[in-house]
Amino acid sequence: MFRKILIANRGEIACRVAHSARRLGVETVAVYSDADAQAKHVAACDEAVRLGPAAARESYLVGASILRAAQATGAEAIHPGYGFLSENAEFAAACEKAGVVFIGPPAKSIHAMGSKSAAKTLMQSAGVPLVPGYHGDDQDPALLASAAQAIGFPVLIKASAGGGGKGMRIVRNASEFAQSLSSCKREALASFGDDKVLVEKYLQRPRHIEIQIFADSHGNCVYLFERDCSVQRRHQKVLEEAPAPGMTEQRRSSMGAAAVAAARAVAYVGAGTVEFIVDHDGTFYFMEMNTRLQVEHPVTEMITGFDLVEWQLRIACGEALPCRQEDLKFEGHALEARLYAENPDRGFLPSTGTLRRLHLPAASEFVVHDGARRASVRIDSGVREGDTISPYYDPMIAKLIVWGEDRATALARMHAALAGVQIIGVSNNIEFLGRVVASSAFATADLDTGLIERHHDELLPKHGVPEPQVIALAVAAQVLNERSRRGSDPWDSIEAFRLHLPASRRFEFEDGGIEVFAQLDYQPGGKLRLTVGEHGAELAIAAGPEASINILWGEERVAGDVVLEAEALHVFHRARYRILTVIDRLQHTADADARAGGLTAPMPGKIVAINAQAGTRVARGAALLVMEAMKMEH
Ligand code: ADP
């Protein structure tokens, strides 16, 4: 085993690799940009080397600096994680040349799979089934347009060097083709430095099923079953699971065999994933091979009990695979949910800011069959409370991974895990994930890549009036806060005995443009009565540990957490999160119309296209500017 490795990544994957290395007694070197000097992954490693400024291009993507850091610290190998340089053949070759082990496949295999177009040509000759399409070298726009015509609309334009759904455009008819092509090329160039595209048939309601493979340097190759990653937004995975619901033994082995054939065709070594797109009838087509560890690898670890990073390290050291295909089996069902700093109500636009509160559920362990210990809840995160989600990198906050004896059990655990998350400071997809997991489509495993869009109204409901329980919790928090501030001075207490009528107060809050009211009456004997809308009942309040509050409102018990910040009350109640702002009638309200005629970017970014000039008459909804931020076009 290596004595010391360098982890050429950041965030959760750097922490995750460091965790396995530590368990194996391998020392770790972190690298970081200026934005990450205090990051969790730096703390997770034994040593750390600064790379450069925040921009990935000047830090995590500078192969020469990373190699120098490895040599300076005496690291024998480099683990690239995913993203950044993980699929960069030149970097892998530079490592080989410098005598530093690249923990991944040989540069030649990466190169062979690096271009989706070239990979398709290769797979075609290896007999792996492909989606009908054009993946040639000639990039003449007229030729591409006629290829699209020949394939038949709708078609999908993909960046050949693509990844993470970037650059991908669905084109529904010939008139949209030219614009989609240029936008795809622009995004591809910005993200991958290569604007080559391919065009293929856009399948309706397909599933995304991928096979995890592992090959060693002794000629052995196995598959560690499949993952279903059909639940996607913007062609990016948000929920993954293993095994794939409805998978038959026969299809599993034929997909596994196709994946192994794909790996063998490029003399693969290490961990890889062969992605397939699957039609309703179960016909599967090769999409691409990712020559690295995937974000969603934990679901495979949960059902097999293996540590895939350990396998990667052992194979990179020259060890043989620990088992043969026929010895491999899996147990139970695992789900992974990706927590992102993004705003589902605004087209999943990434959100940046400081994580003023970050509560994640506790990881747990318990015993199952044969005395094998299995974690039922696993959290992989790369940030801590107080850390910042910056515009420079992927806005993932954490991955929630659960395991259960069967899918229903895993699903129930996922519900509970999601309900245990509390985030203040950035918009996030927690409630959205909760709704997906709770939806009947997901619960009954009616999966395909269009699930989110098809159930848009159910999964992304309009912001409505907060539940009375939420308002009651907010009032209770206000009362508790006042009590704790006042101390015991009787002259200060609104709850003390008074003459004439009992005291009564009106609470006014604003929640996403909706105003809500509550009335609190201080009754004789110190009792409180709360009225929200039609519902009025006696209110008893008890403060729990930290921000938790328990109330008894009439017959109803309500529990939640309320965090007070200046005028805002952050209320967490039954997997829901609302921000109620105390309305201050004396405060000058900004004139909303003052913004008409102006435009404010919701995040820092770079304007990459301007579609209108001063004086142009535009229709509502027309695209005026294209901004590139967080490697996506908005
Ligand atoms: P990337 O490498 O950018 O992630 P992929 O080729 O892996 O791109 O595709 C990402 C997702 O896009 C797939 O999981 C699937 O949902 C969708 N997709 C890709 N190709 C097709 C297709 N031909 N028809 C329908 N959907 C597709």
XYZ file of C-alpha atoms and ligand atoms in Angstrom:
661
model
C 0.000 0.000 0.000
C 1.074 3.580 -0.581
C 2.603 5.429 2.340
C 1.294 8.821 1.247
C -1.109 10.080 -1.433
C -2.144 13.493 -2.657
C -5.845 14.189 -3.174
C -6.250 16.503 -6.159
C -9.755 17.630 -5.355
C -11.897 19.470 -2.834
C -15.257 19.157 -1.104
C -16.956 15.941 -0.156
C -14.988 13.659 -2.477
C -11.644 14.862 -1.106
C -12.951 14.242 2.433
C -14.313 10.855 1.413
C -10.990 9.720 -0.120
C -9.099 11.011 2.929
C -11.407 8.952 5.160
C -10.572 5.661 3.438
C -6.883 6.526 3.243
C -6.795 7.185 6.963
C -8.484 3.865 7.681
C -5.800 2.139 5.599
C -2.990 3.999 7.358
C -2.132 6.042 4.273
C -1.051 9.647 4.851
C -2.822 12.311 2.852
C -1.887 15.618 1.262
C -4.648 18.102 0.452
C -4.415 20.826 -2.158
C -6.435 24.014 -1.972
C -7.230 27.283 -3.658
C -7.342 30.595 -1.824
C -11.106 30.221 -1.454
C -10.565 26.884 0.297
C -7.705 27.664 2.675
C -9.965 26.880 5.652
C -12.014 24.182 3.937
C -13.085 20.917 5.489
C -11.023 18.833 3.072
C -7.871 20.655 4.148
C -8.629 19.794 7.763
C -9.343 16.185 6.770
C -5.809 15.622 5.443
C -2.452 15.399 7.168
C -0.772 18.068 5.058
C -1.939 20.739 2.644
C -0.432 22.640 -0.257
C -1.756 25.876 -1.697
C -2.357 25.835 -5.454
C -3.413 29.362 -6.362
C -6.379 31.717 -6.663
C -9.987 30.631 -6.305
C -10.799 30.051 -9.977
C -10.448 26.341 -10.778
C -8.511 27.203 -13.922
C -5.831 28.721 -11.721
C -5.857 26.104 -8.994
C -7.531 22.682 -9.158
C -7.062 22.445 -12.907
C -3.358 23.267 -12.960
C -1.837 19.817 -13.354
C 1.775 21.016 -13.156
C 1.245 22.648 -9.743
C -0.475 19.543 -8.428
C 2.347 17.301 -9.605
C 4.879 19.631 -8.024
C 2.951 19.475 -4.764
C 2.994 15.676 -4.891
C 6.730 15.600 -5.483
C 7.478 18.222 -2.840
C 5.524 16.325 -0.189
C 6.737 12.887 -1.204
C 3.287 11.619 -2.189
C 3.617 8.445 -4.243
C 0.226 8.678 -5.880
C -2.512 11.145 -6.798
C -6.220 10.492 -6.352
C -8.100 12.852 -8.674
C -11.615 12.367 -7.239
C -14.265 13.271 -9.817
C -14.483 16.390 -11.976
C -11.411 18.639 -12.294
C -8.495 16.560 -13.653
C -10.030 13.135 -13.081
C -10.676 12.519 -16.766
C -7.774 14.480 -18.136
C -5.586 12.100 -20.137
C -2.680 14.555 -20.363
C -2.601 14.880 -16.603
C -2.634 11.099 -16.158
C 0.197 10.849 -18.703
C 2.174 13.583 -16.933
C 1.830 11.656 -13.663
C 3.028 8.459 -15.324
C 5.991 10.344 -16.760
C 6.870 11.946 -13.430
C 6.797 8.586 -11.679
C 3.755 9.456 -9.588
C 0.955 6.883 -9.690
C -2.314 8.260 -11.053
C -5.086 6.495 -9.129
C -7.225 5.842 -12.142
C -7.041 4.185 -15.515
C -4.067 4.519 -17.886
C -3.964 7.753 -19.889
C -4.750 5.783 -23.055
C -8.048 4.455 -21.658
C -9.097 7.936 -20.508
C -8.266 9.317 -23.902
C -10.231 6.612 -25.681
C -13.355 7.373 -23.616
C -12.743 11.111 -23.277
C -14.588 12.010 -26.414
C -18.167 10.781 -26.456
C -17.945 10.668 -30.265
C -14.761 8.609 -30.440
C -15.994 6.357 -27.645
C -19.146 5.632 -29.637
C -17.171 4.646 -32.688
C -15.080 2.353 -30.517
C -18.120 0.823 -28.801
C -19.765 0.233 -32.130
C -16.867 -1.964 -33.168
C -16.915 -3.745 -29.782
C -20.541 -4.665 -30.464
C -22.020 -2.494 -27.682
C -25.456 -1.105 -28.720
C -25.636 2.667 -29.458
C -28.428 5.266 -29.680
C -29.001 6.157 -33.352
C -27.118 9.345 -34.128
C -24.249 11.177 -35.727
C -20.873 11.177 -33.998
C -18.513 12.011 -36.836
C -15.638 14.478 -37.073
C -17.190 16.782 -39.654
C -18.744 19.629 -37.644
C -20.205 21.680 -40.474
C -23.456 23.193 -39.059
C -25.355 22.381 -42.264
C -24.206 18.781 -42.098
C -25.180 18.541 -38.428
C -28.589 19.995 -39.222
C -29.190 17.494 -41.973
C -27.984 14.677 -39.705
C -30.604 15.834 -37.186
C -33.231 15.792 -39.926
C -32.228 12.267 -40.892
C -32.322 11.020 -37.292
C -35.753 12.626 -36.829
C -36.756 15.186 -34.182
C -36.559 15.450 -31.261
C -32.786 15.136 -31.173
C -30.199 15.829 -28.533
C -27.046 17.841 -29.184
C -24.266 16.901 -26.805
C -20.804 18.239 -26.235
C -18.469 15.448 -27.249
C -16.158 16.320 -24.375
C -19.190 16.847 -22.130
C -20.033 15.940 -18.600
C -22.491 16.978 -15.912
C -25.191 17.656 -18.484
C -23.369 20.779 -19.613
C -23.905 21.944 -23.148
C -26.671 19.432 -23.758
C -29.640 20.759 -25.787
C -32.886 19.061 -26.733
C -34.043 20.219 -30.144
C -37.698 19.592 -30.953
C -37.793 20.910 -34.499
C -35.545 22.065 -37.316
C -36.125 25.767 -36.709
C -34.527 25.594 -33.235
C -31.498 23.673 -34.376
C -29.091 26.479 -35.291
C -29.562 28.419 -32.077
C -29.277 25.334 -29.885
C -26.153 24.294 -31.728
C -24.383 27.592 -31.140
C -25.433 27.708 -27.516
C -24.241 24.120 -26.992
C -20.928 24.899 -28.692
C -20.422 28.015 -26.615
C -21.091 26.230 -23.346
C -18.922 23.283 -24.432
C -16.038 25.583 -25.273
C -16.342 27.421 -21.963
C -16.612 24.249 -19.896
C -14.349 21.815 -21.708
C -12.239 23.908 -24.065
C -13.615 21.868 -26.971
C -16.735 22.646 -28.979
C -17.129 19.374 -30.850
C -20.675 18.032 -30.651
C -22.616 14.922 -31.513
C -26.271 14.578 -32.379
C -28.434 11.665 -31.373
C -32.026 10.556 -31.172
C -33.695 11.956 -28.081
C -35.385 9.015 -26.409
C -38.761 9.627 -24.780
C -39.059 8.635 -21.151
C -35.870 6.591 -20.930
C -34.140 5.449 -17.785
C -30.529 6.094 -16.946
C -28.956 2.905 -15.659
C -25.226 2.616 -15.209
C -22.904 -0.222 -14.376
C -20.007 0.084 -11.945
C -17.002 -1.815 -13.218
C -13.594 -2.537 -11.736
C -10.561 -3.845 -13.582
C -7.107 -4.678 -12.252
C -3.743 -4.672 -14.006
C -3.762 -8.490 -14.176
C -6.481 -8.672 -16.787
C -9.443 -9.202 -14.456
C -12.588 -7.161 -14.796
C -15.852 -7.385 -12.854
C -19.050 -5.384 -12.594
C -20.463 -4.327 -9.238
C -24.065 -4.236 -10.439
C -26.079 -1.245 -11.480
C -27.289 2.127 -10.267
C -30.479 3.764 -11.435
C -29.923 7.503 -11.859
C -33.085 8.366 -13.734
C -34.251 11.121 -11.413
C -32.565 14.150 -12.928
C -32.974 17.875 -13.326
C -31.122 19.709 -16.094
C -29.823 16.279 -17.153
C -28.065 16.069 -13.833
C -28.670 13.371 -11.287
C -30.308 14.254 -7.995
C -31.432 10.882 -6.636
C -29.675 7.613 -7.305
C -30.319 4.104 -6.195
C -29.042 0.572 -6.332
C -30.202 -1.893 -7.432
C -32.366 -0.515 -10.242
C -36.042 -1.178 -9.499
C -37.506 -3.830 -11.760
C -34.126 -5.100 -12.939
C -34.135 -8.760 -13.904
C -31.200 -11.088 -13.321
C -30.952 -11.703 -17.039
C -30.835 -8.027 -18.026
C -28.404 -7.296 -15.233
C -25.976 -9.854 -16.530
C -26.277 -8.730 -20.136
C -25.751 -5.076 -19.172
C -22.879 -6.146 -16.928
C -21.323 -8.111 -19.771
C -21.677 -5.130 -22.149
C -20.019 -2.867 -19.561
C -17.146 -5.272 -19.078
C -16.771 -5.507 -22.866
C -16.614 -1.701 -23.050
C -13.917 -1.624 -20.366
C -11.921 -4.384 -22.003
C -12.094 -2.593 -25.359
C -9.999 0.223 -23.882
C -7.699 -1.937 -21.712
C -9.231 -0.418 -18.623
C -7.737 -0.490 -15.119
C -9.406 0.836 -11.965
C -12.913 2.064 -11.213
C -15.168 3.063 -14.070
C -18.816 3.496 -14.893
C -20.510 2.569 -18.102
C -23.671 4.597 -18.577
C -26.607 3.233 -20.506
C -29.833 4.775 -21.541
C -32.683 2.296 -21.337
C -35.890 2.330 -23.360
C -39.303 1.260 -21.960
C -38.928 -2.256 -23.296
C -35.586 -2.682 -21.533
C -33.449 -2.195 -24.648
C -30.264 -0.521 -23.503
C -27.831 1.671 -25.389
C -24.307 2.774 -24.501
C -24.165 6.480 -23.644
C -20.665 7.001 -22.327
C -18.068 5.656 -19.968
C -16.864 7.729 -17.042
C -13.279 6.829 -16.314
C -13.291 7.698 -12.634
C -15.200 7.243 -9.405
C -18.748 8.617 -9.684
C -20.509 10.969 -7.286
C -23.092 8.250 -6.653
C -20.630 5.419 -5.894
C -21.802 5.204 -2.251
C -25.036 3.413 -3.181
C -22.924 0.626 -4.666
C -20.831 0.556 -1.486
C -23.969 0.322 0.617
C -25.370 -2.725 -1.176
C -22.063 -4.556 -1.656
C -20.365 -3.620 1.599
C -17.140 -2.759 -0.259
C -15.104 0.426 0.021
C -14.522 1.423 -3.603
C -11.796 3.910 -2.742
C -9.924 1.096 -1.004
C -10.289 -0.987 -4.180
C -8.969 1.919 -6.216
C -5.916 2.287 -3.994
C -5.177 -1.440 -3.970
C -5.487 -1.732 -7.725
C -3.290 1.330 -8.243
C -0.677 -0.435 -6.079
C -0.791 -3.390 -8.451
C -2.938 -5.725 -6.353
C -5.428 -8.036 -8.032
C -9.199 -7.666 -7.621
C -10.292 -9.223 -4.321
C -12.992 -11.382 -5.920
C -14.346 -12.919 -9.072
C -17.663 -12.087 -10.664
C -19.356 -15.226 -9.400
C -18.436 -14.379 -5.786
C -20.063 -10.963 -5.922
C -23.474 -10.349 -4.432
C -25.421 -7.466 -3.067
C -27.907 -6.998 -0.311
C -30.824 -4.663 0.307
C -31.417 -1.315 -1.322
C -29.589 2.002 -1.156
C -30.634 5.540 -2.078
C -28.581 8.684 -2.409
C -29.920 12.231 -2.450
C -27.708 15.128 -3.490
C -28.170 18.226 -1.410
C -27.439 21.273 -3.506
C -27.245 24.968 -2.762
C -29.717 25.861 -5.466
C -33.160 27.299 -5.860
C -35.686 24.801 -7.231
C -38.267 27.591 -7.582
C -35.985 29.478 -9.930
C -35.058 26.751 -12.341
C -32.537 25.210 -9.924
C -30.289 28.215 -10.179
C -27.257 27.721 -7.945
C -27.238 29.715 -4.723
C -24.220 31.082 -2.930
C -23.674 32.240 0.616
C -22.508 31.287 4.062
C -24.000 28.227 5.721
C -25.056 30.007 8.883
C -26.736 26.838 10.035
C -25.990 23.351 8.773
C -27.571 20.472 10.619
C -27.214 17.084 9.001
C -28.678 13.895 10.440
C -26.293 11.709 12.380
C -24.754 8.773 10.568
C -25.798 5.504 12.129
C -24.800 1.892 12.212
C -26.659 -1.268 13.030
C -26.264 -4.966 12.566
C -27.894 -6.973 9.801
C -27.635 -10.521 8.512
C -24.610 -12.653 9.314
C -23.483 -10.157 11.902
C -22.208 -7.805 9.193
C -22.354 -4.193 10.316
C -24.020 -1.917 7.862
C -24.595 1.791 8.158
C -28.205 2.694 7.519
C -27.534 6.408 7.152
C -24.333 7.800 5.724
C -23.543 11.471 5.179
C -20.786 12.542 2.811
C -20.244 16.243 3.071
C -17.458 18.637 2.260
C -18.655 21.627 4.227
C -19.291 22.552 7.833
C -21.491 25.118 9.491
C -19.948 28.532 8.868
C -18.404 27.504 5.523
C -19.271 29.302 2.316
C -20.786 28.010 -0.901
C -18.916 30.117 -3.433
C -19.620 30.683 -7.105
C -16.339 29.015 -8.050
C -17.220 25.371 -7.621
C -20.013 22.848 -7.721
C -22.741 23.921 -5.267
C -23.202 20.505 -3.688
C -23.564 20.664 0.087
C -23.704 16.986 0.966
C -24.896 13.565 -0.061
C -27.410 11.711 2.075
C -27.107 7.985 1.596
C -29.396 5.428 3.204
C -29.614 1.673 3.165
C -32.566 -0.578 3.930
C -33.441 -4.256 3.668
C -35.702 -3.304 0.788
C -36.618 -0.199 -1.204
C -39.544 0.739 1.031
C -37.344 0.682 4.127
C -34.654 2.713 2.394
C -37.303 5.190 1.290
C -38.609 5.588 4.835
C -35.075 6.192 6.077
C -34.520 8.774 3.368
C -37.644 10.615 4.511
C -36.326 10.699 8.048
C -32.837 11.720 6.947
C -34.155 14.581 4.836
C -36.337 15.756 7.701
C -33.220 15.949 9.843
C -31.506 18.494 7.613
C -31.631 22.189 8.500
C -29.864 24.776 6.389
C -29.842 28.546 6.760
C -27.883 30.818 4.488
C -28.382 29.428 0.990
C -31.399 28.294 -1.001
C -31.374 24.533 -1.185
C -33.234 21.572 -2.585
C -34.127 19.809 0.672
C -37.880 20.312 0.479
C -37.830 19.513 -3.203
C -36.019 16.232 -2.528
C -38.542 15.496 0.203
C -41.389 15.960 -2.259
C -39.728 13.773 -4.873
C -39.153 10.996 -2.363
C -42.748 11.343 -1.165
C -44.251 11.418 -4.655
C -46.196 8.386 -5.753
C -44.166 8.201 -8.975
C -40.954 7.754 -7.023
C -42.481 5.586 -4.321
C -43.842 3.181 -6.937
C -40.556 3.367 -8.886
C -42.251 4.695 -12.005
C -38.877 6.084 -12.994
C -37.599 7.817 -16.097
C -35.520 10.879 -16.795
C -38.617 13.042 -17.294
C -40.072 12.341 -13.841
C -39.328 15.782 -12.419
C -40.636 17.673 -15.423
C -43.739 15.557 -15.726
C -44.668 16.047 -12.080
C -43.574 19.655 -12.076
C -46.669 21.076 -10.355
C -46.613 18.473 -7.609
C -42.860 18.664 -7.028
C -42.505 22.419 -7.410
C -45.716 23.855 -5.974
C -46.218 27.605 -5.841
C -45.195 29.256 -2.637
C -48.345 29.307 -0.512
C -49.534 30.497 2.871
C -47.549 28.898 5.697
C -49.379 26.340 7.815
C -50.928 27.698 11.046
C -48.541 25.452 12.991
C -45.593 27.291 11.442
C -47.064 30.629 12.464
C -47.746 29.293 15.957
C -44.113 28.206 16.264
C -42.954 31.634 15.134
C -45.154 33.347 17.732
C -43.934 30.937 20.405
C -40.328 31.693 19.483
C -40.990 35.425 19.756
C -42.583 34.991 23.167
C -39.719 32.803 24.415
C -37.197 35.266 23.091
C -38.872 38.166 24.853
C -39.116 36.216 28.087
C -35.430 35.366 28.028
C -34.491 38.960 27.255
C -36.655 40.466 29.966
C -35.458 38.350 32.797
C -37.449 38.821 35.990
C -38.254 42.522 36.014
C -42.009 42.624 36.710
C -42.364 46.133 35.269
C -41.136 44.877 31.974
C -43.522 41.992 31.649
C -46.467 42.177 29.336
C -47.777 39.005 30.915
C -48.237 40.468 34.385
C -51.553 41.331 35.962
C -53.298 44.357 34.481
C -56.465 46.284 35.061
C -59.380 46.519 32.668
C -59.136 44.369 29.544
C -56.623 41.520 29.093
C -53.596 42.363 26.961
C -53.721 41.391 23.363
C -51.072 41.528 20.643
C -51.045 41.233 16.947
C -48.107 39.475 15.252
C -47.467 40.285 11.627
C -45.114 38.297 9.451
C -44.201 38.220 5.831
C -43.289 34.994 4.056
C -42.215 35.196 0.438
C -44.530 38.108 -0.332
C -47.433 36.684 1.678
C -48.486 38.521 4.825
C -49.787 36.494 7.740
C -51.212 37.520 11.082
C -51.732 36.009 14.488
C -53.318 37.312 17.650
C -52.075 36.455 21.097
C -54.269 37.166 24.115
C -52.796 37.229 27.600
C -55.523 35.812 29.761
C -55.982 36.071 33.495
C -53.804 33.568 35.333
C -50.964 33.910 32.850
C -52.590 31.732 30.195
C -52.063 32.478 26.519
C -54.588 32.134 23.731
C -53.424 32.132 20.103
C -55.622 32.805 17.112
C -54.475 32.222 13.532
C -57.246 32.744 11.013
C -60.286 30.817 12.219
C -58.342 28.697 14.637
C -58.118 30.005 18.186
C -57.014 27.933 21.173
C -55.035 28.020 24.348
C -51.269 27.966 23.812
C -48.643 26.408 26.051
C -45.012 26.851 25.132
C -41.971 24.850 26.193
C -38.454 25.547 25.022
C -36.437 22.454 24.149
C -32.699 22.117 23.689
C -31.031 24.568 21.321
C -33.573 25.990 18.877
C -36.309 23.427 19.442
C -39.731 24.410 20.674
C -42.703 22.311 21.737
C -46.126 23.804 21.894
C -49.525 22.587 22.848
C -52.106 24.547 20.899
C -55.536 23.462 21.980
C -55.426 19.701 21.489
C -52.565 19.783 19.050
C -48.918 19.183 19.859
C -46.500 20.895 17.515
C -42.726 20.501 17.586
C -40.189 22.379 15.507
C -37.041 24.429 15.496
C -36.978 28.183 15.220
C -33.803 30.167 14.695
C -34.051 33.922 15.224
C -31.877 36.201 13.161
C -32.548 39.936 13.362
C -36.077 40.330 11.928
C -36.216 36.832 10.451
C -37.561 33.691 12.059
C -36.332 30.521 10.409
C -38.955 27.904 11.167
C -38.247 24.201 10.587
C -41.342 22.080 10.967
C -41.917 18.543 9.668
C -39.334 18.647 6.893
C -40.528 22.111 5.873
C -38.635 25.331 6.103
C -40.121 28.807 6.146
C -38.574 32.186 6.743
C -41.034 34.494 8.462
C -39.984 38.107 8.610
C -41.421 40.361 11.256
C -43.226 43.180 9.487
C -42.111 46.546 10.669
C -44.831 48.999 9.668
C -42.601 51.967 10.385
C -39.881 50.858 8.030
C -39.761 52.492 4.644
C -40.726 49.919 2.021
C -38.700 49.815 -1.143
C -40.702 50.689 -4.183
C -40.899 47.501 -6.204
C -41.470 49.459 -9.383
C -38.103 51.110 -8.974
C -36.681 47.882 -10.324
C -38.690 47.873 -13.531
C -36.408 48.600 -16.445
C -33.477 47.206 -14.515
C -32.084 43.755 -14.045
C -30.067 42.332 -11.215
C -28.110 39.117 -11.650
C -28.985 36.688 -8.873
C -25.321 35.688 -8.559
C -21.914 36.738 -9.800
C -21.172 35.566 -13.336
C -19.871 36.445 -16.743
C -22.019 37.749 -19.607
C -21.279 35.534 -22.585
C -23.948 36.666 -25.046
C -26.128 39.737 -25.497
C -29.250 39.161 -27.554
C -30.765 42.635 -27.481
C -29.537 46.165 -28.046
C -30.693 49.401 -26.504
C -33.860 50.398 -28.287
C -34.860 46.835 -29.206
C -38.515 46.082 -28.460
C -38.659 42.776 -26.650
C -41.475 40.497 -25.635
C -41.987 39.270 -22.106
C -39.883 36.154 -21.536
C -37.419 36.857 -24.340
C -33.771 36.083 -23.600
C -31.820 39.337 -23.278
C -28.501 38.141 -21.964
C -26.786 34.862 -21.354
C -24.774 34.722 -18.189
C -22.301 32.001 -17.400
C -22.091 31.214 -13.730
C -21.041 28.050 -11.967
C -20.169 26.556 -15.346
C -23.725 26.769 -16.602
C -25.445 29.153 -18.930
C -28.379 31.064 -17.480
P -23.152 14.100 -19.331
O -21.858 13.399 -19.577
O -23.104 15.540 -19.692
O -23.711 13.842 -17.988
P -24.693 12.007 -20.605
O -24.389 11.589 -21.969
O -24.190 11.159 -19.493
O -24.165 13.502 -20.396
O -26.261 12.212 -20.449
C -26.820 12.816 -19.298
C -28.315 12.566 -19.244
O -28.968 13.113 -20.370
C -28.716 11.122 -19.255
O -28.674 10.566 -17.970
C -30.124 11.177 -19.791
O -31.043 11.581 -18.821
C -30.054 12.283 -20.790
N -29.799 11.743 -22.120
C -28.590 11.514 -22.691
N -28.733 11.019 -23.932
C -30.065 10.926 -24.173
C -30.862 10.519 -25.279
N -30.300 10.102 -26.408
N -32.200 10.574 -25.165
C -32.777 11.014 -24.032
N -32.097 11.421 -22.970
C -30.756 11.398 -23.021
